[in-house]
Amino acid sequence: MNILRTTAADADVSKTDESAAELLTTIRHSAIAGVELSGLRTDQAVARLFPDYSRARLSEWIKTGELRVDGRQVRPRDNLRGGESIELAATIAKVGDAQAEAIALDILYQDADLLIINKPVGLVVHPGAGNPTGTLVNALLHLDPSLATLPRAGIVHRLDKDTSGCLLVARTLRAHTALVALLSERLIHRQYEAVVQGEPVAGGRVDAPIGRHPVDRLRMAVTGEGRPAATQYRVRERFRGFTSLQVNLESGRTHQIRVHMAHLRLNLLGDQLYGASLRLPRGASADVIELLRGFRRQALHAEKLQFTHPFGGELVEANAPRPADLQTLLTALRAAAVAAVQ
């Protein structure tokens, strides 16, 4: 298939100092549209020509004139005839105002294209109202200032502040585009451990749409107007009144596991937003009761990420060890369950 003839990209990175705020990246590509692209919209055609960049980003470059067809500025919806010369010369500026901060990160995997971070409990992912500093984005910009030019500093998916574990970060535009595509195609295996109230007989699958709660705008809910969402779960270990579950995501909606488990009346232990009132197991010791009452964050840990590397083709797998508070909780629940049958 003779779709294109293209030059390699030039990445001209200019830095007046080492801070992310000074970073600008210029990319340049040229290509000849093959006859196979005849009749396609310009934005559709260039998405095939330059697959390292998202269609949304390419459409924006068309609108700004940074991507031209035969030297002319066109509209994304204009059709190609085939044989046109496509020139792309775009400057990518720093996204947002976040500043680099020397915050230690636990890196589970890294190469030139991507990182997998073991996010600790309590670390906010993105700066926002009330959290302008001290976030994962600030830490990533210190680790790699070039991430300032990527959407959301390269973060491919989110974890809530009080959820720990594996979080995927792209280090280049082409990696970000490829990893987002893998995620949308459900080709990234995301496995969690959750401790819930209740003792389900078996595992199962929740297929229920999730959208904004109709009354409480801070919460999500299962609602007919929501977006499709599916979660698989299986029983890993039962205790008195509580269960450890292995949970696998098929989609990635906000608070998905927390909402779906609450929908099943298997609320996550410690969940301050979706959790039910704490039900103490009969005969629990004072130490176990104190531990359960003191566990004030959702008992949820992103323990594993697995996918095929978008460029090398090798299997990438990262496993995040349980954080200390979750390990202590499970040890205490296990001991209490054993004591109850003796």
Short mmCIF file of N, CA, C and O in Angstrom, two decimals, residues 104-168:
data_model
loop_
_atom_site.label_atom_id
_atom_site.label_comp_id
_atom_site.label_asym_id
_atom_site.label_seq_id
_atom_site.Cartn_x
_atom_site.Cartn_y
_atom_site.Cartn_z
N ALA A 104 9.88 12.44 45.62
CA ALA A 104 10.37 11.10 45.31
C ALA A 104 9.27 10.24 44.69
O ALA A 104 8.11 10.30 45.12
N LEU A 105 9.63 9.46 43.69
CA LEU A 105 8.70 8.56 43.02
C LEU A 105 9.24 7.14 43.04
O LEU A 105 10.45 6.93 42.88
N ASP A 106 8.35 6.19 43.22
CA ASP A 106 8.69 4.77 43.16
C ASP A 106 8.39 4.29 41.74
O ASP A 106 7.23 4.10 41.38
N ILE A 107 9.43 4.12 40.93
CA ILE A 107 9.27 3.76 39.52
C ILE A 107 9.35 2.25 39.38
O ILE A 107 10.37 1.63 39.70
N LEU A 108 8.27 1.65 38.89
CA LEU A 108 8.22 0.20 38.71
C LEU A 108 8.78 -0.24 37.37
O LEU A 108 9.28 -1.35 37.24
N TYR A 109 8.65 0.63 36.36
CA TYR A 109 9.13 0.31 35.01
C TYR A 109 9.39 1.62 34.29
O TYR A 109 8.65 2.59 34.45
N GLN A 110 10.44 1.64 33.46
CA GLN A 110 10.66 2.81 32.64
C GLN A 110 11.49 2.46 31.42
O GLN A 110 12.33 1.56 31.44
N ASP A 111 11.20 3.14 30.32
CA ASP A 111 12.03 3.11 29.14
C ASP A 111 11.89 4.47 28.46
O ASP A 111 11.37 5.41 29.07
N ALA A 112 12.35 4.61 27.23
CA ALA A 112 12.32 5.91 26.57
C ALA A 112 10.90 6.37 26.27
O ALA A 112 10.67 7.57 26.05
N ASP A 113 9.94 5.46 26.25
CA ASP A 113 8.58 5.79 25.84
C ASP A 113 7.59 5.93 26.98
O ASP A 113 6.60 6.65 26.85
N LEU A 114 7.82 5.24 28.09
CA LEU A 114 6.80 5.23 29.13
C LEU A 114 7.39 4.95 30.51
O LEU A 114 8.52 4.49 30.65
N LEU A 115 6.58 5.28 31.51
CA LEU A 115 6.89 5.03 32.91
C LEU A 115 5.68 4.35 33.56
O LEU A 115 4.54 4.61 33.18
N ILE A 116 5.93 3.51 34.54
CA ILE A 116 4.87 3.03 35.42
C ILE A 116 5.29 3.36 36.84
O ILE A 116 6.35 2.95 37.30
N ILE A 117 4.44 4.15 37.50
CA ILE A 117 4.72 4.65 38.84
C ILE A 117 3.89 3.88 39.85
O ILE A 117 2.73 3.55 39.61
N ASN A 118 4.47 3.59 41.02
CA ASN A 118 3.70 3.07 42.14
C ASN A 118 3.25 4.27 42.96
O ASN A 118 4.00 4.82 43.78
N LYS A 119 2.01 4.71 42.72
CA LYS A 119 1.50 5.91 43.40
C LYS A 119 1.16 5.60 44.85
O LYS A 119 0.40 4.67 45.13
N PRO A 120 1.66 6.38 45.78
CA PRO A 120 1.34 6.13 47.20
C PRO A 120 -0.03 6.68 47.57
O PRO A 120 -0.58 7.56 46.89
N VAL A 121 -0.58 6.16 48.64
CA VAL A 121 -1.82 6.70 49.21
C VAL A 121 -1.61 8.16 49.58
O VAL A 121 -0.57 8.54 50.12
N GLY A 122 -2.58 9.00 49.26
CA GLY A 122 -2.54 10.40 49.66
C GLY A 122 -1.95 11.33 48.62
O GLY A 122 -2.04 12.56 48.79
N LEU A 123 -1.35 10.81 47.55
CA LEU A 123 -0.77 11.66 46.52
C LEU A 123 -1.83 12.00 45.48
O LEU A 123 -2.36 11.11 44.80
N VAL A 124 -2.14 13.29 45.33
CA VAL A 124 -3.07 13.75 44.30
C VAL A 124 -2.38 13.66 42.95
O VAL A 124 -1.19 13.96 42.83
N VAL A 125 -3.11 13.26 41.91
CA VAL A 125 -2.50 13.08 40.60
C VAL A 125 -2.30 14.41 39.88
O VAL A 125 -1.20 14.73 39.43
N HIS A 126 -3.36 15.21 39.75
CA HIS A 126 -3.29 16.46 39.00
C HIS A 126 -3.46 17.66 39.92
O HIS A 126 -4.28 17.62 40.85
N PRO A 127 -2.73 18.76 39.66
CA PRO A 127 -2.98 19.99 40.42
C PRO A 127 -4.41 20.48 40.20
O PRO A 127 -5.00 20.27 39.14
N GLY A 128 -4.95 21.13 41.19
CA GLY A 128 -6.31 21.67 41.08
C GLY A 128 -6.59 22.56 42.25
O GLY A 128 -5.70 22.89 43.06
N ALA A 129 -7.83 22.99 42.36
CA ALA A 129 -8.23 23.84 43.48
C ALA A 129 -7.93 23.14 44.80
O ALA A 129 -8.38 22.03 45.03
N GLY A 130 -7.16 23.80 45.62
CA GLY A 130 -6.77 23.22 46.90
C GLY A 130 -5.52 22.37 46.85
O GLY A 130 -4.96 22.02 47.89
N ASN A 131 -5.08 22.00 45.64
CA ASN A 131 -3.88 21.17 45.49
C ASN A 131 -3.02 21.70 44.34
O ASN A 131 -2.78 20.99 43.36
N PRO A 132 -2.53 22.93 44.42
CA PRO A 132 -1.73 23.46 43.31
C PRO A 132 -0.34 22.87 43.23
O PRO A 132 0.31 22.93 42.18
N THR A 133 0.13 22.32 44.35
CA THR A 133 1.48 21.76 44.38
C THR A 133 1.43 20.40 45.09
O THR A 133 0.40 19.98 45.60
N GLY A 134 2.58 19.73 45.09
CA GLY A 134 2.68 18.47 45.80
C GLY A 134 1.96 17.31 45.13
O GLY A 134 1.63 16.33 45.79
N THR A 135 1.72 17.41 43.83
CA THR A 135 0.98 16.37 43.11
C THR A 135 1.93 15.50 42.29
O THR A 135 3.12 15.80 42.13
N LEU A 136 1.37 14.44 41.74
CA LEU A 136 2.16 13.57 40.86
C LEU A 136 2.66 14.34 39.64
O LEU A 136 3.79 14.14 39.20
N VAL A 137 1.84 15.22 39.09
CA VAL A 137 2.28 16.01 37.94
C VAL A 137 3.51 16.83 38.29
O VAL A 137 4.49 16.88 37.52
N ASN A 138 3.52 17.48 39.45
CA ASN A 138 4.70 18.26 39.86
C ASN A 138 5.93 17.37 39.96
O ASN A 138 7.03 17.76 39.55
N ALA A 139 5.75 16.16 40.50
CA ALA A 139 6.87 15.23 40.62
C ALA A 139 7.37 14.77 39.26
O ALA A 139 8.58 14.67 39.02
N LEU A 140 6.45 14.49 38.34
CA LEU A 140 6.83 14.03 37.00
C LEU A 140 7.60 15.10 36.24
O LEU A 140 8.55 14.80 35.50
N LEU A 141 7.21 16.35 36.39
CA LEU A 141 7.90 17.44 35.69
C LEU A 141 9.33 17.61 36.20
O LEU A 141 10.21 18.04 35.45
N HIS A 142 9.56 17.28 37.45
CA HIS A 142 10.94 17.31 37.97
C HIS A 142 11.73 16.12 37.44
O HIS A 142 12.91 16.26 37.08
N LEU A 143 11.08 14.97 37.35
CA LEU A 143 11.75 13.77 36.83
C LEU A 143 12.12 13.93 35.35
O LEU A 143 13.21 13.56 34.93
N ASP A 144 11.18 14.50 34.56
CA ASP A 144 11.37 14.61 33.12
C ASP A 144 10.68 15.88 32.64
O ASP A 144 9.48 15.87 32.37
N PRO A 145 11.39 17.01 32.54
CA PRO A 145 10.76 18.28 32.16
C PRO A 145 10.04 18.25 30.82
O PRO A 145 9.10 19.01 30.61
N SER A 146 10.44 17.36 29.90
CA SER A 146 9.78 17.30 28.60
C SER A 146 8.33 16.86 28.69
O SER A 146 7.53 17.07 27.76
N LEU A 147 7.93 16.27 29.82
CA LEU A 147 6.53 15.86 30.00
C LEU A 147 5.59 17.07 30.03
O LEU A 147 4.38 16.91 29.87
N ALA A 148 6.14 18.25 30.22
CA ALA A 148 5.30 19.46 30.25
C ALA A 148 4.60 19.70 28.93
O ALA A 148 3.59 20.41 28.88
N THR A 149 5.09 19.14 27.84
CA THR A 149 4.48 19.36 26.54
C THR A 149 3.45 18.30 26.17
O THR A 149 2.85 18.35 25.11
N LEU A 150 3.23 17.34 27.06
CA LEU A 150 2.27 16.27 26.78
C LEU A 150 0.94 16.53 27.48
O LEU A 150 0.91 17.18 28.53
N PRO A 151 -0.16 16.02 26.94
CA PRO A 151 -1.44 16.17 27.63
C PRO A 151 -1.35 15.57 29.03
O PRO A 151 -0.90 14.44 29.20
N ARG A 152 -1.74 16.35 30.04
CA ARG A 152 -1.75 15.91 31.43
C ARG A 152 -0.39 15.35 31.86
O ARG A 152 -0.30 14.41 32.64
N ALA A 153 0.66 15.97 31.34
CA ALA A 153 2.03 15.55 31.66
C ALA A 153 2.26 14.08 31.35
O ALA A 153 3.10 13.43 31.97
N GLY A 154 1.54 13.55 30.37
CA GLY A 154 1.74 12.17 29.93
C GLY A 154 0.93 11.14 30.68
O GLY A 154 0.96 9.95 30.33
N ILE A 155 0.19 11.53 31.71
CA ILE A 155 -0.58 10.56 32.51
C ILE A 155 -1.71 9.99 31.66
O ILE A 155 -2.54 10.72 31.13
N VAL A 156 -1.74 8.68 31.53
CA VAL A 156 -2.66 8.00 30.62
C VAL A 156 -4.00 7.70 31.29
O VAL A 156 -5.05 7.72 30.66
N HIS A 157 -3.99 7.41 32.56
CA HIS A 157 -5.22 7.13 33.31
C HIS A 157 -5.03 7.65 34.73
O HIS A 157 -3.93 7.99 35.13
N ARG A 158 -6.12 7.69 35.50
CA ARG A 158 -6.06 8.32 36.81
C ARG A 158 -6.23 7.30 37.92
O ARG A 158 -6.81 6.23 37.72
N LEU A 159 -5.74 7.65 39.08
CA LEU A 159 -6.06 6.96 40.33
C LEU A 159 -6.51 8.03 41.32
O LEU A 159 -5.96 9.13 41.35
N ASP A 160 -7.51 7.70 42.11
CA ASP A 160 -7.97 8.63 43.14
C ASP A 160 -6.85 8.90 44.15
O ASP A 160 -5.92 8.09 44.31
N LYS A 161 -6.95 10.01 44.85
CA LYS A 161 -5.94 10.41 45.83
C LYS A 161 -5.60 9.27 46.79
O LYS A 161 -4.44 9.01 47.07
N ASP A 162 -6.62 8.58 47.30
CA ASP A 162 -6.39 7.58 48.34
C ASP A 162 -6.37 6.15 47.79
O ASP A 162 -6.48 5.19 48.56
N THR A 163 -6.23 6.01 46.48
CA THR A 163 -5.99 4.70 45.87
C THR A 163 -4.51 4.59 45.53
O THR A 163 -3.94 5.52 44.95
N SER A 164 -3.90 3.49 45.89
CA SER A 164 -2.47 3.30 45.66
C SER A 164 -2.24 2.41 44.45
O SER A 164 -3.16 1.76 43.94
N GLY A 165 -0.98 2.39 43.96
CA GLY A 165 -0.60 1.39 42.98
C GLY A 165 -0.19 1.90 41.62
O GLY A 165 0.19 3.06 41.45
N CYS A 166 -0.27 1.01 40.63
CA CYS A 166 0.29 1.21 39.30
C CYS A 166 -0.42 2.32 38.53
O CYS A 166 -1.65 2.29 38.38
N LEU A 167 0.36 3.25 38.00
CA LEU A 167 -0.17 4.33 37.18
C LEU A 167 0.75 4.53 35.98
O LEU A 167 1.96 4.65 36.12
N LEU A 168 0.15 4.57 34.79
CA LEU A 168 0.90 4.58 33.52
C LEU A 168 1.09 6.01 33.02
O LEU A 168 0.14 6.80 32.98
#
